[in-house]
Coordinates of C-alpha atoms in Angstrom, one line a residue:
X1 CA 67.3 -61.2 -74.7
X2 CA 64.6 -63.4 -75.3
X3 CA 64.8 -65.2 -72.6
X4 CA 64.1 -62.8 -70.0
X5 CA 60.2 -63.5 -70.9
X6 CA 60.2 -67.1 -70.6
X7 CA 62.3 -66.6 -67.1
X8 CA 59.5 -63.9 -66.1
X9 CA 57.0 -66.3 -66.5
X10 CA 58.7 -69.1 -65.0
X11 CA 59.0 -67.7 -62.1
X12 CA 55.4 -66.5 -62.4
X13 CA 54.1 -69.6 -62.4
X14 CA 56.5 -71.0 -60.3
X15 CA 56.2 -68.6 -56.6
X16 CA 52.7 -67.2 -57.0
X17 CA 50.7 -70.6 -56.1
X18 CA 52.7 -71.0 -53.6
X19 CA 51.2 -68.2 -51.3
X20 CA 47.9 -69.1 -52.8
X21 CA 48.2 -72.6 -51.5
X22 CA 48.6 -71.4 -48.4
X23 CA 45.2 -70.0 -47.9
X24 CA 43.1 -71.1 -50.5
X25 CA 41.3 -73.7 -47.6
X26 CA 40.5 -70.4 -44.7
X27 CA 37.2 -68.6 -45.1
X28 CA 38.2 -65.0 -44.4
X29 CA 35.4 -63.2 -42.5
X30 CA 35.2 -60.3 -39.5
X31 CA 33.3 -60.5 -36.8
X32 CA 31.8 -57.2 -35.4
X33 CA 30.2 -56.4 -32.3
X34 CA 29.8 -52.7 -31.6
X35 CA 32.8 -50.4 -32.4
X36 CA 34.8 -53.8 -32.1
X37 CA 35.6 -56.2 -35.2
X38 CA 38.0 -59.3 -35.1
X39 CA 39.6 -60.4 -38.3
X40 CA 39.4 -63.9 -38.7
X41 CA 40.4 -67.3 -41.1
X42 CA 38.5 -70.8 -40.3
X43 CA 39.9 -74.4 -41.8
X44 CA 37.2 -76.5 -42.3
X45 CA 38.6 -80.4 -41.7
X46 CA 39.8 -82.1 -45.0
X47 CA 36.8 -83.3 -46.8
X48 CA 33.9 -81.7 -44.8
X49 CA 31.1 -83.8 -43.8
X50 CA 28.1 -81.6 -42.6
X51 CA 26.5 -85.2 -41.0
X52 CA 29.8 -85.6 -39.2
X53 CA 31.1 -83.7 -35.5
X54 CA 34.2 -82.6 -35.7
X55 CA 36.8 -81.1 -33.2
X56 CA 38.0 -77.0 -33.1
X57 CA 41.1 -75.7 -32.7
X58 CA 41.5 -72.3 -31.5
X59 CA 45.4 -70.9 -32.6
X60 CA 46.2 -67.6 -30.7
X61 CA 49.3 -66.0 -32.8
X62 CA 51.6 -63.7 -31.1
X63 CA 52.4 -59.8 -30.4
X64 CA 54.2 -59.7 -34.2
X65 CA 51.1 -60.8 -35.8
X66 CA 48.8 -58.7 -34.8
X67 CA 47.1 -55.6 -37.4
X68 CA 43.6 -55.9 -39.6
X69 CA 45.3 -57.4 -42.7
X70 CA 43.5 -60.8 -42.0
X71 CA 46.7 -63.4 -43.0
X72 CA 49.7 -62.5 -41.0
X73 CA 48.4 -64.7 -37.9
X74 CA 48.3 -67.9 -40.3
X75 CA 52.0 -67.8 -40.0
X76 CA 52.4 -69.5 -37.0
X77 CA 49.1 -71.8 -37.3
X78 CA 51.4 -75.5 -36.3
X79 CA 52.1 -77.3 -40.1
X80 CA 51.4 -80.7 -38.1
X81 CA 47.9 -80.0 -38.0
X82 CA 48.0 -78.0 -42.0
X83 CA 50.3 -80.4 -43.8
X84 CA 48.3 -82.5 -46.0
X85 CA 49.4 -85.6 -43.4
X86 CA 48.3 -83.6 -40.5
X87 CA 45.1 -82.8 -42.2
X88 CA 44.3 -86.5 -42.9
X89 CA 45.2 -87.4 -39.5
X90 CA 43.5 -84.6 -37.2
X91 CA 40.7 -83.7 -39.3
X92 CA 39.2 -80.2 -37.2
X93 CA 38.3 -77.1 -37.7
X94 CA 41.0 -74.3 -36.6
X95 CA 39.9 -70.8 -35.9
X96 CA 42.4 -68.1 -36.5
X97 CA 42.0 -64.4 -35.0
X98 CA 43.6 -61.7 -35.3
X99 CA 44.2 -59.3 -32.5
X100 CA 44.1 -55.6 -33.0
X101 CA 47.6 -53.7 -32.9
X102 CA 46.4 -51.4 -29.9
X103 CA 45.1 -54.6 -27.8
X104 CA 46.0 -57.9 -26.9
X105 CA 44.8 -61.4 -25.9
X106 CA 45.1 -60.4 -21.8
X107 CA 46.7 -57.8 -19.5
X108 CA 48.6 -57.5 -16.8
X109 CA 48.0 -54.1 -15.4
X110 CA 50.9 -54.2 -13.1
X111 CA 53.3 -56.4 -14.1
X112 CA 55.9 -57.3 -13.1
X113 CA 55.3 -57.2 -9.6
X114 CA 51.7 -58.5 -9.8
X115 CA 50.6 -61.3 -12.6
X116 CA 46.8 -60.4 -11.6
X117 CA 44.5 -60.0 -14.9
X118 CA 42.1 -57.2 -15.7
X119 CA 38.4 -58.1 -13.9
X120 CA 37.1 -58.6 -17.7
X121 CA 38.8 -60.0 -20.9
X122 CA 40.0 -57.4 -23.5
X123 CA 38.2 -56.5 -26.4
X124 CA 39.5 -59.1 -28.8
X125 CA 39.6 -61.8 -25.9
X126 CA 35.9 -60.3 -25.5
X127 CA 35.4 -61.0 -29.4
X128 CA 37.1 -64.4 -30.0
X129 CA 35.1 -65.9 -27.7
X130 CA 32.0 -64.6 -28.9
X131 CA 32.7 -66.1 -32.5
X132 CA 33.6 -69.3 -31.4
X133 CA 30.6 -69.7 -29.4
X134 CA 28.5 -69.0 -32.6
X135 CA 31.1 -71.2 -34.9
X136 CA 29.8 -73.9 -32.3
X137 CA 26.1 -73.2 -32.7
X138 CA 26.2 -72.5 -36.3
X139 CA 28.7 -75.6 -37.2
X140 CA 28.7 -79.5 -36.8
X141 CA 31.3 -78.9 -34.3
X142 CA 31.7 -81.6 -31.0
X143 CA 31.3 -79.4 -27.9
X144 CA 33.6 -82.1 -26.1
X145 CA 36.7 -81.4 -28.5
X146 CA 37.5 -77.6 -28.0
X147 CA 40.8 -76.9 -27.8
X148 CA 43.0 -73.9 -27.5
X149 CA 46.9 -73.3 -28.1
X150 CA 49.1 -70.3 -28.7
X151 CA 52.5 -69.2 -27.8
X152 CA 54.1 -65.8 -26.2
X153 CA 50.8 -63.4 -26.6
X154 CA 48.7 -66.1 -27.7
X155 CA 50.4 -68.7 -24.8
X156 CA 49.6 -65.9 -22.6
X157 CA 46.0 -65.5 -23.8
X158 CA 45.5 -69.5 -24.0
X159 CA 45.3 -69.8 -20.2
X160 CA 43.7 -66.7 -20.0
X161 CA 40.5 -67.8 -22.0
X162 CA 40.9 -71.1 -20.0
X163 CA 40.5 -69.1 -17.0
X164 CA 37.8 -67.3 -18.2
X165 CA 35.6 -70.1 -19.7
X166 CA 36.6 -73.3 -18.0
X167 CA 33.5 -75.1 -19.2
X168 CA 34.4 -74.8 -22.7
X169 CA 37.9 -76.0 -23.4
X170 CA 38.8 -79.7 -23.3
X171 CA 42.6 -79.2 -23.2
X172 CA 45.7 -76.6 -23.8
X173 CA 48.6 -76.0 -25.2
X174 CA 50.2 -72.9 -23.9
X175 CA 53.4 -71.8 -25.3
X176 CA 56.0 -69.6 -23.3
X177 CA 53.7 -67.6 -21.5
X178 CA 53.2 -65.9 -18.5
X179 CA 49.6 -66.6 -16.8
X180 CA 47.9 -65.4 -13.2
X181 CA 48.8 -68.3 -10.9
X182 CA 45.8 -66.7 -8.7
X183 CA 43.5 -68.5 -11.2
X184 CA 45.0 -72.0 -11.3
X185 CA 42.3 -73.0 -9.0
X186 CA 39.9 -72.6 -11.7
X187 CA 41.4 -74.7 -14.6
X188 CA 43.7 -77.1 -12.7
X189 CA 41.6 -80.3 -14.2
X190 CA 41.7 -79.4 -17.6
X191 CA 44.6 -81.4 -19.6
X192 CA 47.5 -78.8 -19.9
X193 CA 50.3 -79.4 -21.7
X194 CA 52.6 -76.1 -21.6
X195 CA 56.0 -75.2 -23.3
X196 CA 58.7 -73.2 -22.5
X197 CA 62.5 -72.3 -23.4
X198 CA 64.9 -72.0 -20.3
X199 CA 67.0 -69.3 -21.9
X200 CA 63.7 -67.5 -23.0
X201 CA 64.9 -63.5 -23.2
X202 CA 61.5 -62.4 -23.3
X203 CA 59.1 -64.5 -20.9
X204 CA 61.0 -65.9 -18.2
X205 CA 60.9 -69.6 -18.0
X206 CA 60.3 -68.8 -14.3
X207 CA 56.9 -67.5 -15.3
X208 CA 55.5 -71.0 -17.0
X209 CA 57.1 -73.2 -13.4
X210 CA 55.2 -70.4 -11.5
X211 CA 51.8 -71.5 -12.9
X212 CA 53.1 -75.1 -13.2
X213 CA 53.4 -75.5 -9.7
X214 CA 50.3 -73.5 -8.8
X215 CA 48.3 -76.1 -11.0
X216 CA 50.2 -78.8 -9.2
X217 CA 48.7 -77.4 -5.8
X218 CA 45.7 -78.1 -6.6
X219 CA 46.1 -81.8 -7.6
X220 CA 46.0 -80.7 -11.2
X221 CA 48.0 -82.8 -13.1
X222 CA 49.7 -80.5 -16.3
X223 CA 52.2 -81.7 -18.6
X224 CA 55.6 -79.6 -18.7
X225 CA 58.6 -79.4 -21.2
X226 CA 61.0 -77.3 -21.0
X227 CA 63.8 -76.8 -23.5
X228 CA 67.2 -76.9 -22.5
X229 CA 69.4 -73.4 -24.2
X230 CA 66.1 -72.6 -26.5
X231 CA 65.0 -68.7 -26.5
X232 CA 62.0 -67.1 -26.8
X233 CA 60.8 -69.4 -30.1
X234 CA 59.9 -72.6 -28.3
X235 CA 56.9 -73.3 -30.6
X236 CA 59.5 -74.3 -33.2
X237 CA 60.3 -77.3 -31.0
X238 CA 56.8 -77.3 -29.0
X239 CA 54.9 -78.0 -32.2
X240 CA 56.9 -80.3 -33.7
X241 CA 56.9 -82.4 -30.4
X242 CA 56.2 -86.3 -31.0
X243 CA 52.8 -87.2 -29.3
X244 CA 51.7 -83.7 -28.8
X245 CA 48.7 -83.8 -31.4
X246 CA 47.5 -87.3 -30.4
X247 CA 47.7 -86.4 -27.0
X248 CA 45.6 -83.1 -27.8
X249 CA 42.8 -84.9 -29.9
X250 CA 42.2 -87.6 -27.3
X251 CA 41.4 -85.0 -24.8
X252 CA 37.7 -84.5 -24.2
X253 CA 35.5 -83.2 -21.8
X254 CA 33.8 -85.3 -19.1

């Protein structure tokens, strides 16, 4: 019997760091505008240097992560760039909203027959923008290294925000989306490098060749891979890609 104590403490000590560790480096914050607020969590790079410039990462999560508790969109943030290698390696900053339950990073008022978007962002497309626009004022962040990546929602909201602000994102990393081909003409010389599962059971594949090809009309030049007998979770594979993060972080705007 007087054990159980020393295994309840074990196991104390042993699990509750853990999730600690996990986000003991975010700032939490909200950002409000109007009736609107956008939870948030920013990385600062891996030894901060105020003197220094450094590159941002914008990580949109996904339709399951979305609420007002402020930490379940952390869970699909890429480990390449939070591991303590990848943190050494790709020193940025990496915002983290989180999208409202009743909203989401873009619409598509009639789909599926029409992939058109809504005239204006949503509410918390609206908001994230806003924020990072004054985490670039407020912070020694390089204007020429803004990047965005997401996958499903947040894929789907990556070349959304690309559309709607091509002068501020040096490159993207959509994950199996779905995105208004009507728009391609707007974004088709920013570096893309997009994602997708052929077997995906909840965004076609078709939908990620669709905008592909449209960015191909224009003389864009995107980078496609597509995953032979993956589902829906391409990030798995798409994050974890050899290259992908050099690639990203070489990427600036002319």
């Amino acid at each position: 019997m007087k054990l159980y104590p020393v295994i309840l403490v074990f196991f104390m000590v042993a699990f509750q760091p853990v999730k600690a560790q996990q986000t003991l480096s975010y700032t939490k914050d909200v950002y409000r505008t109007g009736k609107d607020s956008l939870p948030y969590r920013l990385l600062y790079p891996l030894r901060y240097d105020k003197h220094k410039r450094y590159p941002i990462v914008l990580f949109l999560h996904g339709s399951g992560q979305r609420g007002t508790d402020n930490e379940a969109q952390l869970a699909g943030v890429p480990k390449t760039l939070t591991d303590s290698p990848g943190r050494e390696k790709y020193p940025c900053f990496i915002l983290v909203p989180q999208c409202a339950k009743n909203d989401v990073w873009v619409k598509f008022p009639h789909f599926p027959e029409s992939l058109q978007t809504t005239t204006l962002p949503t509410p918390g497309a609206q908001a994230t923008l806003a924020e990072l626009d004054l985490l670039i004022r407020q912070l020694p962040i390089d204007r020429k290294r803004v990047y965005i990546t997401g996958y499903s929602m947040g894929g789907e909201g990556s070349f959304d925000l690309l559309t709607r602000r091509p002068d501020l994102f040096a490159a993207a990393i959509p994950i199996c989306s779905v995105a208004d081909t009507a728009r391609a003409n707007l974004i088709y010389q920013i570096p893309i490098w997009a994602f997708h599962g052929d077997q995906d059971d909840v965004n076609d594949v078709k939908y990620s060749r669709l905008m592909i090809n449209a960015l191909k009309k224009y003389n864009g030049t995107p980078i496609y891979t597509e995953y032979p007998g993956i589902k829906h979770n391409s990030w798995s594979k798409a994050y974890s890609e050899p290259g992908l993060f050099d690639w990203l972080f070489a990427q600036k705007q002319r």
